[in-house]
Coordinates of C-alpha atoms and ligand atoms in Angstrom, one line a residue:
M1227 CA 145.0 -82.0 130.0
S1228 CA 147.4 -81.6 132.8
A1229 CA 147.5 -84.1 135.7
P1230 CA 147.3 -84.4 138.6
R1231 CA 144.6 -81.8 138.9
L1232 CA 141.8 -80.9 141.3
E1233 CA 138.4 -80.3 139.7
I1234 CA 136.2 -78.1 141.7
R1235 CA 132.5 -77.9 140.8
L1236 CA 131.4 -74.5 141.8
D1237 CA 127.7 -75.2 141.2
L1238 CA 127.8 -78.1 143.7
I1239 CA 129.6 -76.0 146.3
E1240 CA 126.9 -73.4 145.9
S1241 CA 124.1 -76.0 146.3
N1242 CA 125.7 -77.5 149.3
A1243 CA 126.2 -74.1 150.9
R1244 CA 122.6 -73.0 150.0
S1245 CA 121.1 -76.2 151.5
L1246 CA 123.0 -75.7 154.8
V1247 CA 122.2 -71.9 154.9
D1248 CA 118.5 -72.6 154.4
R1249 CA 118.3 -75.4 157.0
L1250 CA 120.2 -73.5 159.6
E1251 CA 118.4 -70.3 159.0
R1252 CA 115.2 -72.1 160.2
V1253 CA 116.8 -72.6 163.6
G1254 CA 118.3 -69.1 163.8
I1255 CA 121.9 -70.0 162.9
E1256 CA 123.9 -68.0 160.3
V1257 CA 126.8 -69.5 158.4
C1258 CA 130.3 -68.3 158.1
G1259 CA 131.7 -70.0 154.9
V1260 CA 135.2 -71.3 155.5
T1261 CA 137.4 -71.2 152.4
K1262 CA 140.7 -72.3 154.0
A1263 CA 140.9 -75.7 152.2
T1264 CA 140.8 -73.8 148.9
L1265 CA 143.7 -71.4 149.7
G1266 CA 141.2 -68.5 149.9
S1267 CA 139.8 -69.1 146.4
P1268 CA 137.8 -66.0 145.4
E1269 CA 135.6 -68.0 143.1
V1270 CA 134.7 -70.4 145.9
A1271 CA 134.1 -67.5 148.2
H1272 CA 131.7 -65.9 145.7
Q1273 CA 129.7 -69.2 145.4
M1274 CA 129.4 -69.3 149.2
L1275 CA 128.3 -65.7 149.4
D1276 CA 125.8 -66.2 146.6
A1277 CA 124.4 -69.1 148.6
G1278 CA 123.7 -66.8 151.6
V1279 CA 126.6 -67.2 154.0
T1280 CA 126.9 -64.0 156.0
S1281 CA 130.6 -63.9 156.3
L1282 CA 133.8 -65.8 155.2
G1283 CA 136.3 -67.5 157.4
E1284 CA 140.0 -68.1 156.7
S1285 CA 142.8 -69.4 158.8
R1286 CA 145.6 -67.6 157.1
I1287 CA 146.1 -63.9 156.6
E1288 CA 147.7 -64.5 153.2
N1289 CA 144.4 -66.0 152.0
I1290 CA 142.4 -63.1 153.4
E1291 CA 144.6 -60.7 151.5
R1292 CA 144.0 -62.7 148.4
L1293 CA 140.3 -62.4 148.8
R1294 CA 140.6 -58.7 149.3
R1295 CA 142.8 -58.3 146.3
A1296 CA 140.1 -60.1 144.3
G1297 CA 137.6 -57.3 145.4
I1298 CA 135.6 -59.2 148.0
K1299 CA 134.0 -56.7 150.3
A1300 CA 132.1 -59.2 152.5
E1301 CA 132.9 -59.6 156.2
I1302 CA 135.9 -61.9 156.6
A1303 CA 137.0 -63.5 159.9
L1304 CA 140.4 -64.8 160.7
I1305 CA 139.5 -68.1 162.4
R1306 CA 143.0 -68.8 163.8
S1307 CA 144.3 -66.6 166.6
P1308 CA 146.4 -63.8 165.0
M1309 CA 150.1 -64.0 165.3
L1310 CA 151.6 -61.1 167.2
S1311 CA 153.9 -60.5 164.2
Q1312 CA 150.9 -60.1 161.9
V1313 CA 148.5 -57.9 163.9
D1314 CA 148.8 -54.9 161.5
R1315 CA 147.9 -57.1 158.5
V1316 CA 145.0 -58.7 160.4
V1317 CA 143.5 -55.3 161.3
A1318 CA 144.0 -54.1 157.7
S1319 CA 142.3 -57.0 156.0
A1320 CA 140.1 -59.0 158.4
D1321 CA 137.0 -57.5 160.0
V1322 CA 136.9 -60.0 162.8
S1323 CA 139.3 -62.4 164.4
L1324 CA 138.9 -65.4 166.8
N1325 CA 141.0 -64.8 169.9
S1326 CA 142.1 -66.5 173.1
E1327 CA 145.1 -64.4 174.3
I1328 CA 144.6 -61.0 175.9
A1329 CA 148.2 -60.0 174.8
V1330 CA 147.2 -60.4 171.2
I1331 CA 143.9 -58.5 171.6
E1332 CA 145.8 -55.6 173.2
C1333 CA 148.1 -55.5 170.2
L1334 CA 145.2 -55.7 167.8
S1335 CA 143.6 -52.7 169.7
A1336 CA 146.8 -50.6 169.5
S1337 CA 147.1 -51.5 165.8
A1338 CA 143.5 -50.6 165.1
E1339 CA 144.0 -47.2 166.8
R1340 CA 147.0 -46.5 164.7
Q1341 CA 145.1 -47.4 161.6
C1342 CA 142.0 -45.4 162.7
R1343 CA 139.9 -48.6 162.6
R1344 CA 138.0 -50.8 165.0
H1345 CA 138.7 -54.5 164.9
C1346 CA 136.1 -57.0 166.0
V1347 CA 136.9 -60.0 168.2
I1348 CA 135.2 -63.2 169.1
L1349 CA 136.5 -64.8 172.3
M1350 CA 137.1 -68.5 172.0
V1351 CA 136.3 -70.6 175.0
E1352 CA 137.8 -74.0 175.8
L1353 CA 135.0 -76.5 175.9
G1354 CA 136.9 -79.8 176.2
D1355 CA 138.6 -80.4 172.8
L1356 CA 141.9 -78.8 174.2
R1357 CA 142.8 -76.8 171.2
E1358 CA 142.3 -73.0 171.3
G1359 CA 140.2 -71.3 173.9
I1360 CA 140.1 -69.4 177.2
M1361 CA 139.3 -71.6 180.2
P1362 CA 135.6 -71.0 181.0
E1363 CA 136.4 -69.7 184.5
D1364 CA 138.6 -67.0 183.1
L1365 CA 136.2 -65.8 180.4
M1366 CA 134.6 -63.1 182.6
E1367 CA 137.9 -61.5 183.5
V1368 CA 139.3 -61.6 179.9
T1369 CA 136.0 -60.1 178.6
R1370 CA 136.2 -57.3 181.2
R1371 CA 139.7 -56.4 180.0
V1372 CA 138.7 -56.6 176.3
L1373 CA 135.8 -54.2 176.9
K1374 CA 138.2 -51.6 178.0
L1375 CA 140.3 -51.7 174.8
P1376 CA 139.5 -48.6 172.6
G1377 CA 140.4 -50.3 169.3
I1378 CA 138.3 -53.4 169.8
K1379 CA 134.7 -54.2 169.5
L1380 CA 133.6 -57.4 171.2
R1381 CA 131.3 -59.3 168.8
G1382 CA 130.7 -62.5 170.8
I1383 CA 132.1 -65.7 172.0
G1384 CA 132.7 -69.1 170.3
A1385 CA 134.1 -72.5 170.6
N1386 CA 135.8 -75.1 168.4
L1387 CA 135.4 -78.8 169.0
A1388 CA 136.2 -82.0 167.2
C1389 CA 139.6 -81.0 166.0
Q1390 CA 142.4 -81.7 168.4
S1391 CA 140.7 -84.4 170.5
G1392 CA 137.6 -85.3 168.4
V1393 CA 135.2 -84.1 171.2
I1394 CA 131.7 -84.2 169.7
P1395 CA 129.5 -81.0 169.9
D1396 CA 126.4 -82.0 171.9
A1397 CA 123.6 -80.7 174.0
S1398 CA 125.8 -80.4 177.0
N1399 CA 128.8 -78.5 175.7
M1400 CA 126.6 -76.3 173.5
A1401 CA 124.4 -75.5 176.5
E1402 CA 127.5 -74.6 178.4
L1403 CA 128.5 -72.1 175.7
S1404 CA 124.9 -70.6 175.7
D1405 CA 125.0 -70.3 179.5
L1406 CA 128.4 -68.6 179.3
A1407 CA 127.0 -66.1 176.8
T1408 CA 124.1 -65.3 179.1
S1409 CA 126.1 -65.0 182.3
T1410 CA 128.7 -62.8 180.6
E1411 CA 126.0 -60.5 179.3
M1412 CA 124.3 -60.3 182.7
T1413 CA 127.4 -59.7 184.7
L1414 CA 129.1 -57.2 182.4
G1415 CA 126.0 -55.5 180.9
V1416 CA 127.0 -56.2 177.3
E1417 CA 125.3 -57.7 174.4
L1418 CA 127.0 -60.5 172.5
D1419 CA 125.8 -60.6 168.8
I1420 CA 127.6 -63.8 167.9
I1421 CA 127.6 -67.1 169.7
S1422 CA 129.6 -69.2 167.4
G1423 CA 129.1 -72.9 168.2
G1424 CA 131.8 -74.5 166.1
N1425 CA 132.4 -76.1 162.7
S1426 CA 131.0 -78.8 160.4
A1427 CA 131.1 -81.2 163.3
N1428 CA 128.3 -79.3 164.9
L1429 CA 125.9 -80.2 162.1
P1430 CA 124.5 -83.4 163.4
W1431 CA 123.6 -81.5 166.6
A1432 CA 122.3 -78.4 164.9
L1433 CA 120.2 -80.2 162.2
D1434 CA 118.6 -82.6 164.7
P1435 CA 115.0 -81.4 165.1
E1436 CA 115.1 -82.5 168.8
T1437 CA 118.0 -80.1 169.5
A1438 CA 117.5 -77.1 171.8
I1439 CA 119.7 -74.6 170.0
G1440 CA 119.9 -72.2 172.9
R1441 CA 121.9 -69.0 172.2
I1442 CA 124.0 -70.5 169.4
N1443 CA 123.4 -68.4 166.3
H1444 CA 126.6 -68.9 164.2
L1445 CA 128.6 -71.8 162.7
R1446 CA 131.8 -71.7 160.7
L1447 CA 131.5 -74.3 157.9
G1448 CA 134.1 -75.5 155.5
E1449 CA 134.2 -79.3 155.1
S1450 CA 130.5 -79.8 154.9
I1451 CA 130.1 -77.2 152.1
L1452 CA 133.1 -78.5 150.1
L1453 CA 132.8 -82.2 150.6
G1454 CA 129.2 -82.7 151.9
R1455 CA 130.4 -84.5 155.1
E1456 CA 130.4 -83.9 158.8
P1457 CA 133.9 -84.6 160.3
T1458 CA 133.1 -86.7 163.4
R1459 CA 132.1 -89.8 161.5
R1460 CA 132.7 -88.5 158.0
S1461 CA 129.2 -89.3 157.2
L1462 CA 127.4 -87.7 154.2
I1463 CA 124.9 -85.0 155.3
D1464 CA 121.4 -85.5 154.0
G1465 CA 120.8 -83.6 150.8
L1466 CA 124.4 -82.7 150.1
R1467 CA 126.8 -83.7 147.4
S1468 CA 130.2 -85.3 148.2
D1469 CA 131.6 -84.9 144.7
A1470 CA 132.1 -81.2 144.4
V1471 CA 135.8 -81.8 144.6
S1472 CA 137.8 -84.6 142.9
L1473 CA 141.3 -85.3 142.1
I1474 CA 142.3 -86.6 138.6
G1475 CA 145.4 -88.6 138.1
E1476 CA 147.0 -90.0 134.9
V1477 CA 147.8 -93.7 134.3
I1478 CA 151.5 -94.3 133.5
E1479 CA 151.6 -98.1 133.6
V1480 CA 149.1 -101.0 133.2
K1481 CA 150.3 -104.6 133.5
L1482 CA 149.3 -108.0 134.8
K1483 CA 151.5 -108.6 137.9
P1484 CA 151.8 -111.5 140.3
S1485 CA 150.1 -111.4 143.7
E1486 CA 153.3 -111.6 145.6
P1487 CA 156.6 -109.7 145.5
R1488 CA 159.6 -111.7 144.5
G1489 CA 163.0 -111.6 146.3
A1490 CA 164.3 -111.1 149.9
R1491 CA 162.4 -108.3 151.6
G1492 CA 163.5 -105.3 153.8
Q1493 CA 161.6 -102.1 154.5
T1494 CA 159.4 -100.4 151.9
V1495 CA 159.9 -96.8 150.9
S1496 CA 157.7 -95.7 153.8
G1497 CA 159.7 -97.7 156.3
A1498 CA 157.0 -100.4 156.7
V1499 CA 157.7 -104.1 156.4
L1500 CA 155.1 -105.6 154.0
D1501 CA 154.2 -109.1 154.9
R1502 CA 150.9 -109.4 153.0
R1503 CA 150.3 -110.5 149.5
V1504 CA 149.2 -107.8 147.2
G1505 CA 146.2 -109.7 145.9
R1506 CA 144.8 -113.2 145.8
R1507 CA 146.1 -114.0 142.4
E1508 CA 147.8 -112.4 139.4
S1509 CA 145.8 -109.3 138.6
K1510 CA 146.0 -106.1 136.7
Q1511 CA 148.1 -103.4 138.3
V1512 CA 147.8 -99.8 137.4
I1513 CA 150.2 -97.0 138.3
V1514 CA 149.0 -93.5 138.5
A1515 CA 151.4 -90.5 138.5
L1516 CA 150.4 -89.3 141.9
G1517 CA 152.2 -89.7 145.3
T1518 CA 152.9 -88.3 148.7
Q1519 CA 154.5 -85.3 147.1
D1520 CA 151.1 -84.3 145.9
L1521 CA 148.8 -85.2 148.7
D1522 CA 147.9 -87.2 151.8
V1523 CA 147.1 -90.5 150.0
E1524 CA 145.3 -91.8 153.1
G1525 CA 142.5 -89.4 152.2
L1526 CA 142.0 -90.6 148.6
V1527 CA 139.0 -92.8 147.7
A1528 CA 139.7 -95.0 144.7
P1529 CA 137.1 -95.3 142.0
L1530 CA 134.7 -98.2 142.1
G1531 CA 136.5 -101.4 141.1
F1532 CA 140.0 -100.2 142.1
E1533 CA 141.9 -100.8 145.2
I1534 CA 144.9 -98.8 146.3
V1535 CA 147.7 -101.2 147.2
G1536 CA 150.7 -98.9 147.6
V1537 CA 152.1 -95.4 147.4
S1538 CA 155.4 -93.7 147.3
S1539 CA 156.5 -90.2 146.6
D1540 CA 155.5 -90.3 143.0
H1541 CA 153.6 -93.5 142.3
L1542 CA 150.2 -94.6 143.3
V1543 CA 149.7 -98.3 142.7
L1544 CA 146.2 -99.8 142.3
R1545 CA 144.8 -103.2 141.5
T1546 CA 141.7 -103.7 139.5
A1547 CA 139.7 -106.3 137.6
S1548 CA 138.7 -103.7 135.0
S1549 CA 140.2 -104.5 131.6
A1550 CA 139.5 -101.4 129.7
L1551 CA 142.3 -99.2 130.9
E1552 CA 145.3 -97.9 129.0
V1553 CA 148.4 -95.8 129.6
G1554 CA 147.3 -92.1 129.3
D1555 CA 143.8 -92.7 130.7
E1556 CA 142.7 -90.7 133.7
L1557 CA 141.3 -91.9 137.0
R1558 CA 139.1 -89.7 139.2
F1559 CA 139.4 -90.0 143.0
D1560 CA 137.2 -88.6 145.8
V1561 CA 139.2 -86.7 148.4
N1562 CA 138.8 -86.2 152.1
Y1563 CA 139.5 -82.9 153.8
S1564 CA 143.2 -83.6 154.5
A1565 CA 143.8 -84.8 151.0
L1566 CA 142.1 -81.7 149.7
L1567 CA 144.2 -79.4 151.9
R1568 CA 147.5 -81.0 150.9
S1569 CA 146.8 -81.3 147.2
M1570 CA 145.7 -77.6 147.2
T1571 CA 149.1 -76.6 148.6
S1572 CA 151.1 -78.9 146.3
P1573 CA 152.9 -77.1 143.4
F1574 CA 152.4 -80.2 141.3
V1575 CA 148.6 -80.2 141.4
T1576 CA 146.7 -77.8 139.1
R1577 CA 143.2 -76.7 139.7
R1578 CA 140.2 -76.4 137.4
L1579 CA 137.1 -74.6 138.5
L1580 CA 134.0 -75.7 136.7
R1581 CA 130.7 -73.9 136.8
S1582 CA 128.9 -77.1 135.9
E1583 CA 129.6 -80.6 134.6
L1584 CA 129.7 -79.5 131.0
S1585 CA 131.1 -76.0 131.3
S1586 CA 134.6 -75.0 130.3
P1587 CA 137.0 -74.3 133.1
L1588 CA 137.8 -70.9 134.6
A1589 CA 141.4 -69.7 135.0
C1590 CA 142.6 -69.9 138.6
Ligands
PLP3035 C1 138.9 -75.1 160.1 C2 138.0 -74.4 161.0 C3 136.7 -74.4 160.9 C4 135.9 -75.1 159.8 O1 135.9 -76.4 160.0 P1 135.1 -77.5 159.1 O2 135.2 -78.7 159.8 O3 135.9 -77.5 157.8 O4 133.8 -77.0 158.9 C5 135.9 -73.6 161.8 N1 136.5 -73.0 162.9 C6 137.9 -73.1 163.0 C7 138.4 -72.4 164.2 C8 138.7 -73.8 162.2 O5 140.0 -73.9 162.4

């Protein structure tokens, strides 16, 4: 079988999504299932929809177009601000987009009018993480202008934390978003359907029984559904599986090697100067045909009993005490979100979608 390859267990993605949808439904929050780490995989999208997500979220218009070509009719949100150069494609394929620039929303409106459609927007508010978002004091004025645009329907407001600066969603910033929703509605006499609190980093807040949810009624979830973890501490969320996605690599060398390199030393391939021993004593070294051309190796978790000791463009070097390993064997690694993203976009990594542990793979 070809390696390296990502194996994606669709049944586990569905059960993770279902668990989150059910728990959040109890507190009045609906889930937008974010497929961006899977390059807009229609199969993954179908699993999320079967599990009860009310819409899909994607950061790239190309992936939204892929979902549409696969016949997906569900509501899809573009979760990165549209590029001005892509507004026509955004209006044609996405139902909703997350926005923070009035110039973009004006162009979306003009494009929607030309296409005889209405495009929905969610206005993103800056709540401290310093990535996208309108400054809270400017929200009222921007909203006022958006309401005048004939091609646009304002669906709500939202925020995104824990990305650029790692700011944790909590009672204080979520209450601020709720209050902004209420004051905007009161001042402008509008109704906001969606108050989108954030991403998987919001889950510790949202799932805590002590939490006052306020007006938040929507979360955009990717990592937690795919990998079972919340991103602020990368801790496993109760009841979710972390092994829905794994990366399989093939062993190309197995040898006993000394604990220390031999010869005068300069920089390694990555530019570092290695001053440590590789191990305490001579041990079994395994090379897997995987490297930085395939993924972000920092995000790989070695199987039990193996330790990653080095990586270059095409070689992943591990040490192990395990004896039963031969050239041609495969090793299975857990991936974090960035390793998943990068390996999905590598032309060297193939993908197998599995309905369950024992099923045969689907073409993808
Ligand atoms: C990626 C992204 C999400 C999903 O984040 P996860 O941590 O994967 O749940 C949600 N909203 C925006 C704006 C994003 O860019």
